[in-house]
Tab-separated table of C-alpha atoms in Angstrom:
chain	number	residue	atom	x	y	z
A	1	UNK	CA	70.460	32.362	-29.684
A	2	UNK	CA	68.601	34.405	-27.182
A	3	UNK	CA	66.889	36.771	-29.704
A	4	UNK	CA	65.493	33.789	-31.612
A	5	UNK	CA	64.022	32.231	-28.498
A	6	UNK	CA	62.355	35.554	-27.591
A	7	UNK	CA	60.816	35.795	-31.077
A	8	UNK	CA	59.649	32.198	-30.902
A	9	UNK	CA	58.053	32.822	-27.524
A	10	UNK	CA	56.258	35.941	-28.843
A	11	UNK	CA	55.002	33.999	-31.867
A	12	UNK	CA	53.429	31.370	-29.575
A	13	UNK	CA	51.829	33.950	-27.283
A	14	UNK	CA	48.092	34.660	-27.964
A	15	UNK	CA	47.545	37.474	-25.462
A	16	UNK	CA	46.288	40.636	-27.179
A	17	UNK	CA	45.657	38.872	-30.526
A	18	UNK	CA	41.967	39.809	-30.544
A	19	UNK	CA	42.781	43.491	-29.980
A	20	UNK	CA	45.247	43.512	-32.848
A	21	UNK	CA	42.814	41.718	-35.177
A	22	UNK	CA	40.073	44.181	-34.214
A	23	UNK	CA	42.458	47.067	-34.927
A	24	UNK	CA	43.006	45.734	-38.449
A	25	UNK	CA	39.286	45.186	-39.067
A	26	UNK	CA	38.007	48.438	-37.541
A	27	UNK	CA	38.594	50.622	-40.650
A	28	UNK	CA	36.779	48.099	-42.852
A	29	UNK	CA	33.906	47.949	-40.376
A	30	UNK	CA	33.627	51.760	-40.300
A	31	UNK	CA	33.666	51.977	-44.099
A	32	UNK	CA	30.987	49.288	-44.331
A	33	UNK	CA	28.793	51.108	-41.789
A	34	UNK	CA	29.306	54.391	-43.667
A	35	UNK	CA	28.267	52.817	-46.978
A	36	UNK	CA	25.147	51.292	-45.411
A	37	UNK	CA	24.261	54.656	-43.813
A	38	UNK	CA	24.764	56.595	-47.070
A	39	UNK	CA	22.778	54.070	-49.081
A	40	UNK	CA	19.892	54.455	-46.644
A	41	UNK	CA	20.051	58.251	-46.870
A	42	UNK	CA	20.091	58.122	-50.672
A	43	UNK	CA	17.020	55.872	-50.714
A	44	UNK	CA	15.137	58.140	-48.289
A	45	UNK	CA	15.999	61.337	-50.199
A	46	UNK	CA	15.163	59.747	-53.552
A	47	UNK	CA	11.776	58.637	-52.251
A	48	UNK	CA	11.047	62.100	-50.875
A	49	UNK	CA	12.046	63.655	-54.214
A	50	UNK	CA	9.754	61.231	-56.098
A	51	UNK	CA	6.888	62.258	-53.817
A	52	UNK	CA	7.522	65.961	-54.446
A	53	UNK	CA	7.778	65.506	-58.236
A	54	UNK	CA	4.649	63.324	-58.430
A	55	UNK	CA	2.603	65.646	-56.251
A	56	UNK	CA	3.780	68.752	-58.122
A	57	UNK	CA	2.732	67.152	-61.421
A	58	UNK	CA	-0.680	66.330	-59.946
A	59	UNK	CA	-1.007	69.873	-58.616
A	60	UNK	CA	-0.139	71.416	-61.989
A	61	UNK	CA	-2.581	69.062	-63.738
A	62	UNK	CA	-5.481	70.621	-61.818
A	63	UNK	CA	-5.282	73.966	-63.630
A	64	UNK	CA	-6.652	74.534	-67.155
A	65	UNK	CA	-4.039	77.228	-67.740
A	66	UNK	CA	-0.567	77.713	-66.428
A	67	UNK	CA	-0.959	81.275	-65.225
A	68	UNK	CA	0.763	83.140	-62.403
A	69	UNK	CA	-1.600	81.589	-59.849
A	70	UNK	CA	-0.635	78.077	-60.920
A	71	UNK	CA	3.069	79.005	-61.069
A	72	UNK	CA	3.204	80.415	-57.549
A	73	UNK	CA	0.990	77.607	-56.283
A	74	UNK	CA	3.230	74.935	-57.793
A	75	UNK	CA	6.271	76.461	-56.101
A	76	UNK	CA	4.526	76.702	-52.742
A	77	UNK	CA	3.137	73.191	-53.109
A	78	UNK	CA	6.580	71.788	-53.903
A	79	UNK	CA	8.063	73.551	-50.875
A	80	UNK	CA	5.303	72.329	-48.561
A	81	UNK	CA	5.421	68.787	-49.947
A	82	UNK	CA	8.755	68.388	-48.231
A	83	UNK	CA	11.886	68.807	-50.311
A	84	UNK	CA	14.436	66.201	-49.275
A	85	UNK	CA	16.557	68.422	-47.051
A	86	UNK	CA	17.195	71.729	-48.736
A	87	UNK	CA	15.192	73.269	-51.541
A	88	UNK	CA	18.414	74.720	-52.961
A	89	UNK	CA	19.462	71.167	-53.883
A	90	UNK	CA	16.118	70.334	-55.504
A	91	UNK	CA	15.385	71.340	-59.119
A	92	UNK	CA	11.887	71.069	-60.636
A	93	UNK	CA	10.918	71.890	-64.217
A	94	UNK	CA	7.394	71.737	-65.647
A	95	UNK	CA	6.541	71.077	-69.271
A	96	UNK	CA	3.364	70.605	-71.254
A	97	UNK	CA	3.769	68.382	-74.270
A	98	UNK	CA	2.026	66.053	-76.673
A	99	UNK	CA	3.194	63.220	-78.892
A	100	UNK	CA	3.269	64.050	-82.589
A	101	UNK	CA	4.072	60.948	-84.641
A	102	UNK	CA	5.927	59.444	-81.692
A	103	UNK	CA	7.977	62.567	-81.000
A	104	UNK	CA	7.237	64.688	-77.916
A	105	UNK	CA	6.600	68.345	-78.727
A	106	UNK	CA	6.397	71.112	-76.146
A	107	UNK	CA	3.237	73.219	-75.950
A	108	UNK	CA	5.221	76.089	-74.391
A	109	UNK	CA	8.817	76.552	-73.181
A	110	UNK	CA	9.768	74.635	-70.066
A	111	UNK	CA	9.084	76.477	-66.811
A	112	UNK	CA	11.519	76.140	-63.910
A	113	UNK	CA	9.540	75.851	-60.687
A	114	UNK	CA	12.641	75.484	-58.514
A	115	UNK	CA	16.193	75.583	-59.800
A	116	UNK	CA	16.702	74.226	-63.316
A	117	UNK	CA	16.048	70.606	-64.282
A	118	UNK	CA	15.705	71.244	-67.997
A	119	UNK	CA	18.582	68.908	-68.821
A	120	UNK	CA	16.869	65.915	-67.159
A	121	UNK	CA	15.733	63.564	-69.942
A	122	UNK	CA	11.925	63.527	-70.085
A	123	UNK	CA	11.116	62.395	-73.625
A	124	UNK	CA	11.509	58.662	-72.912
A	125	UNK	CA	9.154	58.910	-69.945
A	126	UNK	CA	6.477	60.426	-72.130
A	127	UNK	CA	6.985	57.852	-74.880
A	128	UNK	CA	6.952	54.962	-72.413
A	129	UNK	CA	3.953	56.126	-70.369
A	130	UNK	CA	1.311	55.150	-72.912
A	131	UNK	CA	0.316	58.618	-74.101
A	132	UNK	CA	-1.558	58.652	-77.387
A	133	UNK	CA	-0.865	60.915	-80.366
A	134	UNK	CA	-1.939	64.519	-79.677
A	135	UNK	CA	-2.861	63.641	-76.093
A	136	UNK	CA	-2.041	66.416	-73.627
A	137	UNK	CA	0.562	65.617	-70.976
A	138	UNK	CA	2.006	67.522	-68.071
A	139	UNK	CA	5.576	66.545	-67.267
A	140	UNK	CA	7.540	67.518	-64.185
A	141	UNK	CA	11.201	66.572	-64.109
A	142	UNK	CA	13.162	66.733	-60.900
A	143	UNK	CA	16.754	66.481	-59.788
A	144	UNK	CA	18.122	66.349	-56.265
A	145	UNK	CA	21.838	66.898	-55.726
A	146	UNK	CA	22.761	64.639	-52.815
A	147	UNK	CA	25.973	65.448	-50.954
A	148	UNK	CA	27.732	62.423	-49.491
A	149	UNK	CA	28.059	63.002	-45.751
A	150	UNK	CA	31.147	60.833	-45.294
A	151	UNK	CA	33.813	62.886	-47.014
A	152	UNK	CA	36.415	60.161	-46.649
A	153	UNK	CA	34.289	57.925	-48.910
A	154	UNK	CA	33.617	60.353	-51.762
A	155	UNK	CA	33.965	64.080	-52.253
A	156	UNK	CA	31.232	64.688	-54.780
A	157	UNK	CA	27.495	65.039	-55.197
A	158	UNK	CA	25.213	62.401	-56.644
A	159	UNK	CA	22.396	63.565	-58.930
A	160	UNK	CA	19.119	61.755	-58.292
A	161	UNK	CA	16.605	62.312	-61.124
A	162	UNK	CA	12.950	61.457	-61.644
A	163	UNK	CA	10.288	62.417	-64.183
A	164	UNK	CA	6.505	62.296	-63.665
A	165	UNK	CA	4.031	62.567	-66.535
A	166	UNK	CA	0.268	62.854	-66.195
A	167	UNK	CA	-2.774	64.012	-68.115
A	168	UNK	CA	-4.584	67.192	-67.184
A	169	UNK	CA	-7.408	66.179	-64.849
A	170	UNK	CA	-10.121	67.828	-66.874
A	171	UNK	CA	-9.413	66.437	-70.351
A	172	UNK	CA	-6.870	64.285	-72.144
A	173	UNK	CA	-7.266	66.433	-75.253
A	174	UNK	CA	-7.092	69.875	-73.669
A	175	UNK	CA	-4.294	72.095	-74.897
A	176	UNK	CA	-2.475	73.229	-71.767
A	177	UNK	CA	-1.767	76.884	-72.472
A	178	UNK	CA	0.885	79.185	-71.157
A	179	UNK	CA	-1.104	81.674	-69.113
A	180	UNK	CA	-4.172	81.875	-71.361
A	181	UNK	CA	-7.302	79.828	-70.856
A	182	UNK	CA	-9.010	78.568	-73.992
A	183	UNK	CA	-12.582	78.945	-72.674
A	184	UNK	CA	-14.223	77.910	-75.982
A	185	UNK	CA	-12.352	74.612	-76.006
A	186	UNK	CA	-12.621	74.166	-72.243
A	187	UNK	CA	-16.326	75.110	-72.345
A	188	UNK	CA	-16.476	75.919	-68.642
A	189	UNK	CA	-17.937	79.367	-68.250
């Protein structure tokens, strides 16, 4: 009978109950805090990537030709604009395109400014941005590979993607050339 009375007495005792309950809830609390922290980091890095992609597209739109000066300037501009944390995780690809019967067509092969973001879907952005048929567009697609910092949550990278499309600043009809300026069309001597 004695063992049963000891168990009954322990069951009625409340000393240390809060510590035991906290011990059970601590892992859930840590996981919740980790998820909130990672979500915040993802939002911050995504916003920084959007800023870099938008500003790189605006920078590239300033040049009537995509020559070596514009290429090196776009790279430097992207680096100075503040890549999220490491420019080895950021990929930027520039394209010049126009809509031909609702289908985007490249003016010249895609140019990788940093890394390679050629597989980031850009056609829907151009179609949905209100570009008219045969209207020149400069498209910069970006991808940032975000590494989760809490390894016990996930052990993989998350790809954050964004595409910016804009008109060249000087003309909506100007054919953005690959390294050659069309001075007769541009008429800026």
